[in-house]
Short mmCIF file of C-alpha atoms in Angstrom, two decimals:
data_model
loop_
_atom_site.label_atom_id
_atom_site.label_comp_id
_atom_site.label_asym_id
_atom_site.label_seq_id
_atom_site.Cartn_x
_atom_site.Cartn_y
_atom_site.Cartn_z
CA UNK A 985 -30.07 -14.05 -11.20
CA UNK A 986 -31.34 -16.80 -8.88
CA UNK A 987 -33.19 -18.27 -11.28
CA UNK A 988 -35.28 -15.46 -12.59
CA UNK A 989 -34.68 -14.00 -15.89
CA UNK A 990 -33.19 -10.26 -16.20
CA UNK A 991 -35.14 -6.88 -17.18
CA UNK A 992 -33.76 -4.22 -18.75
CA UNK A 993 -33.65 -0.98 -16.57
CA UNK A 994 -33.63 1.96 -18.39
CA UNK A 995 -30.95 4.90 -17.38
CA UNK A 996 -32.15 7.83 -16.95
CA UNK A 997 -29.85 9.42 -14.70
CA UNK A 998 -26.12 8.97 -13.48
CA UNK A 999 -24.49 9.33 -9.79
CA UNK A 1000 -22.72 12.38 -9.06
CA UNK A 1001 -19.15 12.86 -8.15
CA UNK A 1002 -18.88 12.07 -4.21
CA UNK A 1003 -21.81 10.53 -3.87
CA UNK A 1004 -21.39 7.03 -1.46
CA UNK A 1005 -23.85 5.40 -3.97
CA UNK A 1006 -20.78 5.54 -6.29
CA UNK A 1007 -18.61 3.24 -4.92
CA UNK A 1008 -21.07 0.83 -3.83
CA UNK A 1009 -22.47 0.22 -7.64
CA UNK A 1010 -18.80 0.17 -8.66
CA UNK A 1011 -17.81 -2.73 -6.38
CA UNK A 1012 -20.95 -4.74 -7.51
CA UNK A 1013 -19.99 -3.89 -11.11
CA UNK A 1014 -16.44 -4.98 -10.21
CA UNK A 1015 -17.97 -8.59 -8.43
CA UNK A 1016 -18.36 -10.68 -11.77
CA UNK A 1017 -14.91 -10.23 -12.38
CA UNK A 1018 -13.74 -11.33 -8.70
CA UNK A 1019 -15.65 -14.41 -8.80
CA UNK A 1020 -14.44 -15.44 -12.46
CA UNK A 1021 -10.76 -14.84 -11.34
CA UNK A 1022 -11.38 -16.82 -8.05
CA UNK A 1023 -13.15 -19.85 -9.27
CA UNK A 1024 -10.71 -20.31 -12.19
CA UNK A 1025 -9.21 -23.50 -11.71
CA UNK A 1026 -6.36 -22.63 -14.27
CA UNK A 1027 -5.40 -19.60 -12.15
CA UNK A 1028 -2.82 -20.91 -9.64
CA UNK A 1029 -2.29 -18.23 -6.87
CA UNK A 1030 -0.44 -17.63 -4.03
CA UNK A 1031 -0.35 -20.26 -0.69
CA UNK A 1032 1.17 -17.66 2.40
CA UNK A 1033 1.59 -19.15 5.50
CA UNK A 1034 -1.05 -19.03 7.75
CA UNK A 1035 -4.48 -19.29 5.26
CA UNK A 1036 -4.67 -23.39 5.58
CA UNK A 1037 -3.44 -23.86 2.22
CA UNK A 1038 -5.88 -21.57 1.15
CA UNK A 1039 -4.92 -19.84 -2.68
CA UNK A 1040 -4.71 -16.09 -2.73
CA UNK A 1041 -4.69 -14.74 -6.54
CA UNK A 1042 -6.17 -11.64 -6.28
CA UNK A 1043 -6.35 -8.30 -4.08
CA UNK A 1044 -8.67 -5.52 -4.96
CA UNK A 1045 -9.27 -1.93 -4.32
CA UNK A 1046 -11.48 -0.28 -6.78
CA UNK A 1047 -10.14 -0.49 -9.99
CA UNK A 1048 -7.06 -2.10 -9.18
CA UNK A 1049 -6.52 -5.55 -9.30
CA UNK A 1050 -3.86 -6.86 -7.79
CA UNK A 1051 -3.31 -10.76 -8.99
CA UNK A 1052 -0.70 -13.25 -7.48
CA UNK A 1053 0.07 -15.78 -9.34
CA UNK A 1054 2.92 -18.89 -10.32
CA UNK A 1055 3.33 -19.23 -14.14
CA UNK A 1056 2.51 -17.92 -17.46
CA UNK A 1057 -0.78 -20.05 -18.13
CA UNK A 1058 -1.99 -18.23 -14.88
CA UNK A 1059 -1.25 -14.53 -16.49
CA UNK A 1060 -2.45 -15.70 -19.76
CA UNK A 1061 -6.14 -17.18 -18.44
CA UNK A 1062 -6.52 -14.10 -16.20
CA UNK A 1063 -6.01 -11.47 -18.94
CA UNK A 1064 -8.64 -13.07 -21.08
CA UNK A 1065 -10.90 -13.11 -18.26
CA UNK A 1066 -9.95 -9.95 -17.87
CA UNK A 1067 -10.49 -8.89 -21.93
CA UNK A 1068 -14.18 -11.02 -21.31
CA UNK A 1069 -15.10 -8.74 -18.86
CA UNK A 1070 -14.25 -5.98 -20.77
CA UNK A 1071 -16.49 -7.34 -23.76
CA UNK A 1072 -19.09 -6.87 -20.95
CA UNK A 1073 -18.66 -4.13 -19.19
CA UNK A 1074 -16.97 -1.60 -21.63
CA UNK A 1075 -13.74 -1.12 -18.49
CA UNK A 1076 -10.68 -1.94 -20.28
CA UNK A 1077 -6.77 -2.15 -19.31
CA UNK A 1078 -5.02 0.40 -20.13
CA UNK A 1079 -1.51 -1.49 -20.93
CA UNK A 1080 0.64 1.90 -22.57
CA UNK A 1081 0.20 2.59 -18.32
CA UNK A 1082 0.29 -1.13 -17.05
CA UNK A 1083 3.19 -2.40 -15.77
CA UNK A 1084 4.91 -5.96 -14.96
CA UNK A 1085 7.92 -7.12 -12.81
CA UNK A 1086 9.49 -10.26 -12.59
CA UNK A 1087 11.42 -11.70 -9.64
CA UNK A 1088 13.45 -15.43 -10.01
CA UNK A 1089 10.87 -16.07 -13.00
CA UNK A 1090 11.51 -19.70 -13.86
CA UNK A 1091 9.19 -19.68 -17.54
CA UNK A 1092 10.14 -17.47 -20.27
CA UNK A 1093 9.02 -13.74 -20.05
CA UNK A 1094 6.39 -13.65 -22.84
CA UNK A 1095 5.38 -10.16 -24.00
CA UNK A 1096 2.05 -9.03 -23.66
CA UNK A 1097 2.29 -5.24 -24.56
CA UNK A 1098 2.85 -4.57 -20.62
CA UNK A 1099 5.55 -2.24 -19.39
CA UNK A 1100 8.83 -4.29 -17.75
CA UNK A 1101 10.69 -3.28 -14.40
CA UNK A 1102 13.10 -4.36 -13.45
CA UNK A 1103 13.78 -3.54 -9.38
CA UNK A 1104 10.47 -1.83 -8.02
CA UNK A 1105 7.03 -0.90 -8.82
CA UNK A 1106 4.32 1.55 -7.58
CA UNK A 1107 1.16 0.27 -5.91
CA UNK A 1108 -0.97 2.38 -4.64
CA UNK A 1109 1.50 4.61 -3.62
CA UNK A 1110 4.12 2.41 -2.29
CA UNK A 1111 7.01 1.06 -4.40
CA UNK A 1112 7.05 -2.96 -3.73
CA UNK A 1113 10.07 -5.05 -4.33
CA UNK A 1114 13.41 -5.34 -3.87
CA UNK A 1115 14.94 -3.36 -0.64
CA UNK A 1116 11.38 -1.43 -0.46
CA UNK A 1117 11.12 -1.00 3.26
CA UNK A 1118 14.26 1.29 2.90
CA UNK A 1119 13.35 2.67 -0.41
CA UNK A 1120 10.04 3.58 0.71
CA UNK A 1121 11.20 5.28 3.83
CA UNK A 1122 13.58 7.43 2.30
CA UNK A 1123 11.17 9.20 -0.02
CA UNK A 1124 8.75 9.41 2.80
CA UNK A 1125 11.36 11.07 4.76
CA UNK A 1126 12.45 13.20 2.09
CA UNK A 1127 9.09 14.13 1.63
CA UNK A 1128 8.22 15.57 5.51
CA UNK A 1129 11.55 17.51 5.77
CA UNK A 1130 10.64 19.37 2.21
CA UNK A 1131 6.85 20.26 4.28
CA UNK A 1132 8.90 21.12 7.82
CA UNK A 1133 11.26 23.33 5.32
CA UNK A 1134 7.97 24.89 3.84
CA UNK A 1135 6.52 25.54 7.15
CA UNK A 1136 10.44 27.00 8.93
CA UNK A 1137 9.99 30.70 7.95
CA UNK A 1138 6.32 30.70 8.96
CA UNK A 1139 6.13 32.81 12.46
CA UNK A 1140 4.32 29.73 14.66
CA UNK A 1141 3.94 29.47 18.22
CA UNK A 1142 5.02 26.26 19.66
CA UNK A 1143 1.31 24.69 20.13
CA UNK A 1144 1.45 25.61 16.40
CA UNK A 1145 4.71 23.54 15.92
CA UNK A 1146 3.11 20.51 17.17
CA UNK A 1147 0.06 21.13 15.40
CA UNK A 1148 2.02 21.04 11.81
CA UNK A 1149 4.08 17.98 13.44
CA UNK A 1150 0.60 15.96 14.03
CA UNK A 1151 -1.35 17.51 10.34
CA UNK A 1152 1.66 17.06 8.47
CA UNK A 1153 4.33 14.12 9.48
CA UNK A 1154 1.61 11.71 11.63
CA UNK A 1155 -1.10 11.95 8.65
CA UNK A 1156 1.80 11.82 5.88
CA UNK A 1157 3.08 8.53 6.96
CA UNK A 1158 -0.44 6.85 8.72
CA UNK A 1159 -0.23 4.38 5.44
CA UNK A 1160 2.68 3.42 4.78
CA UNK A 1161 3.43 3.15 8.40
CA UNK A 1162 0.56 0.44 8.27
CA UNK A 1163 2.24 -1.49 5.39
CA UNK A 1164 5.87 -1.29 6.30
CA UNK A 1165 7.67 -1.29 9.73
CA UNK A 1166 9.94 2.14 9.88
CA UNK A 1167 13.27 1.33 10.09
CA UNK A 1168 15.37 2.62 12.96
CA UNK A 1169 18.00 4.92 10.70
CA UNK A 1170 14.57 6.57 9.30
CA UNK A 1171 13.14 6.52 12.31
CA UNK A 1172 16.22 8.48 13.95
CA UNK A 1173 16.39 10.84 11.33
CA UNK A 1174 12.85 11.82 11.44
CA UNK A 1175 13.24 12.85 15.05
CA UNK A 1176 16.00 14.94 14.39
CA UNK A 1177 13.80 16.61 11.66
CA UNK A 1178 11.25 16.61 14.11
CA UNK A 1179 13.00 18.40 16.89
CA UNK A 1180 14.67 20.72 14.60
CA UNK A 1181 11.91 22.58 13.34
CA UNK A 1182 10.04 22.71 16.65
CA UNK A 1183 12.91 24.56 18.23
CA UNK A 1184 14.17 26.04 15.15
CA UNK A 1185 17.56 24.81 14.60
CA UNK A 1186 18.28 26.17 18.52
CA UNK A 1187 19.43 23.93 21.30
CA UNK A 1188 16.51 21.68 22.83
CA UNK A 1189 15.49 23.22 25.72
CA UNK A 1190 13.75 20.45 27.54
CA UNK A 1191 14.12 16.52 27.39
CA UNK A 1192 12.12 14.94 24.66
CA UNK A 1193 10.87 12.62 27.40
CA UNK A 1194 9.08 15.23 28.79
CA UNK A 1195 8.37 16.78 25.37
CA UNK A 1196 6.51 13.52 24.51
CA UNK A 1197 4.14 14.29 27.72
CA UNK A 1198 0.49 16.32 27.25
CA UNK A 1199 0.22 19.39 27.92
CA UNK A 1200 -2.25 18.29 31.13
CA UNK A 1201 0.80 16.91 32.85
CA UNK A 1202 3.89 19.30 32.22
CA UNK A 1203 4.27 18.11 28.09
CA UNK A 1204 3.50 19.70 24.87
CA UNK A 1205 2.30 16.49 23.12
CA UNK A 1206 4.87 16.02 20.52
CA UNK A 1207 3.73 12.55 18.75
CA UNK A 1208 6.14 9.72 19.96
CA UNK A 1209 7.06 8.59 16.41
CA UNK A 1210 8.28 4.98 17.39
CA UNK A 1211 5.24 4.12 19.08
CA UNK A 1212 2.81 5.55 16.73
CA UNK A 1213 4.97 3.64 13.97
CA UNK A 1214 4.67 0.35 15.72
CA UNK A 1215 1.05 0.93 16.74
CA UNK A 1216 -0.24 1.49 12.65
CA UNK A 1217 1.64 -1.70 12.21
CA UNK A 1218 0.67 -4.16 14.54
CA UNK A 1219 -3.08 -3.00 14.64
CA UNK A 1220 -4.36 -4.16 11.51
CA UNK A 1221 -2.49 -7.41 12.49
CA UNK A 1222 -4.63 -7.88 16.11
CA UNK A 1223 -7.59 -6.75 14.29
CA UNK A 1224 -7.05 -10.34 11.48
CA UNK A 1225 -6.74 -12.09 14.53
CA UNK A 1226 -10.37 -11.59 15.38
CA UNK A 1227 -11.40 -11.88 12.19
CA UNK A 1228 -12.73 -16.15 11.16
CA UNK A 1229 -11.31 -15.23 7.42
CA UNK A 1230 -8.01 -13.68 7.14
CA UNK A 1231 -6.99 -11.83 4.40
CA UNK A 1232 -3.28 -11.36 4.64
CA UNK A 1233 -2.49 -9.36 1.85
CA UNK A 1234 -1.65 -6.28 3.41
CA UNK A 1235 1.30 -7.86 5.39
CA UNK A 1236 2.64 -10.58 3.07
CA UNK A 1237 4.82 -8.19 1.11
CA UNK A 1238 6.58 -7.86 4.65
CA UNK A 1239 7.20 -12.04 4.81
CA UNK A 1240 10.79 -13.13 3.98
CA UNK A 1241 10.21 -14.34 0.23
CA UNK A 1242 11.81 -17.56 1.30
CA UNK A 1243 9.49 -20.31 -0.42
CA UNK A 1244 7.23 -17.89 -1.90
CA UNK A 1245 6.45 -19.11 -5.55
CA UNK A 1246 5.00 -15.78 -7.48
CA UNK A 1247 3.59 -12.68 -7.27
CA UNK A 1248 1.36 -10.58 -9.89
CA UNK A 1249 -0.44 -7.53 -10.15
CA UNK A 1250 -3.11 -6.39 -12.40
CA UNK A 1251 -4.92 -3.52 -13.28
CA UNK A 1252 -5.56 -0.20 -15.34
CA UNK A 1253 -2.60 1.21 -14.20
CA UNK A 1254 0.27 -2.01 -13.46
CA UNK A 1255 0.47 -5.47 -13.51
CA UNK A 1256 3.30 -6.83 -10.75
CA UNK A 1257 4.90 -10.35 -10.85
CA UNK A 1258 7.05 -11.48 -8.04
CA UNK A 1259 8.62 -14.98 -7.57
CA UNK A 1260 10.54 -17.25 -5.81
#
């Protein structure tokens, strides 16, 4: 490294579970194989608007890759970068677990012991591609009124309500809410789920205007859903705009896919292909 030949350093003792060491070794494990996928000149990537003309082909977090690219020759040179780094480093794809998807694929679908869907796949928790902003929603939604079902019988004062309202609904949907813009029919719904349990199926008793309110000035500080919503969304977006490099990946999967070429993902546990 840097010109100075390597030593061998003897391990005598691993890194515990939880300890912030961990992570940190792990992404400078992980760094060889970012910079052979990135200066690849036979991976072709991704070109969103807005990064110059500026290639994306790769998004990581942790252990999962996540690589975008335009043709076969690009999936084929990245998994044998991929196998070379396993020679290396003894981390290997697990494929019986990895997964592939192909949208408007112009090249023939070659089969590389990777598992084929067909609509949607799972990526760190949200499902990306076709109709996955409603798809998404729903099972989010779904989700919060099985926890404000759970939490009906319980005998909970109303601070209590709001409490389970904020612990429960705000923290269940912070991420996704970052990723995807609710819709309005979700967004309707989850008020009415909302409301419902904090007065307990009874008539509402006061206007949710002044619900919405804190407590300081006549309220009971039931979280505004719609603003919250659009807040997680547009924040990360302000905060790129200070930023000299901008890594768009988190919002790209919201773009149109008008004049998008391809998509891919990568990793122990899926490999996604979009194109168009």
């Amino acid at each position: 490294m840097s010109g100075i030949s390597p030593f061998v350093v003897a391990v005598k003792a691993g890194v515990r579970q939880g300890c912030p060491l961990s992570p940190t070794l792990f992404i400078l494990v992980m760094e060889p194989l970012a910079c052979a996928l990135r200066t690849n000149e036979l991976i072709k990537g991704l070109t969103p608007p807005g990064r110059g003309g500026l290639e994306i082909k790769f998004s990581m977090y942790m252990d999962d890759i996540t690589l975008l690219l335009t043709d076969n020759k690009s999936i084929e040179v990245s998994l044998a970068v991929c196998e070379a780094f396993s020679a290396a480093s003894g981390m290997k794809i697990n494929k019986e677990k990895s997964e592939v998807i192909y949208f408007k694929w112009r090249e023939i679908k070659e089969k590389r012991g990777l598992q084929e869907k067909s609509e949607t796949l799972k990526i760190l928790g949200v499902e990306i591609g076709e109709n996955m902003q409603i798809k998404n929603w729903n099972s989010k939604l779904q989700k919060i009124q099985g926890k404000l079902l759970n939490w009906k019988d319980r005998e909970l004062s109303f601070i209590g309500k709001v409490l389970v309202l904020k612990a429960e609904v705000m923290a269940s949907i912070a991420f996704l809410a970052t990723t995807l813009p609710i819709p309005y029919e979700i967004l309707i719904s989850l008020r009415k789920a909302m409301f419902y349990f904090l007065w307990g199926g009874q008539h509402e008793r006061a206007k949710r205007e002044i619900m919405y309110k804190p407590v300081g000035k006549g309220g009971r500080a039931v979280p505004e859903i719609e603003s919250k919503c659009n807040a997680m969304f547009i924040t990360p977006i302000f905060k790129a705009c200070f930023i000299i490099v901008i890594v768009l990946t988190p919002f790209v999967f919201v773009f149109p896919f008008v004049g998008f070429p391809i998509w891919v993902l990568i990793s122990d546990v899926s490999l996604f292909i979009f194109y168009e």
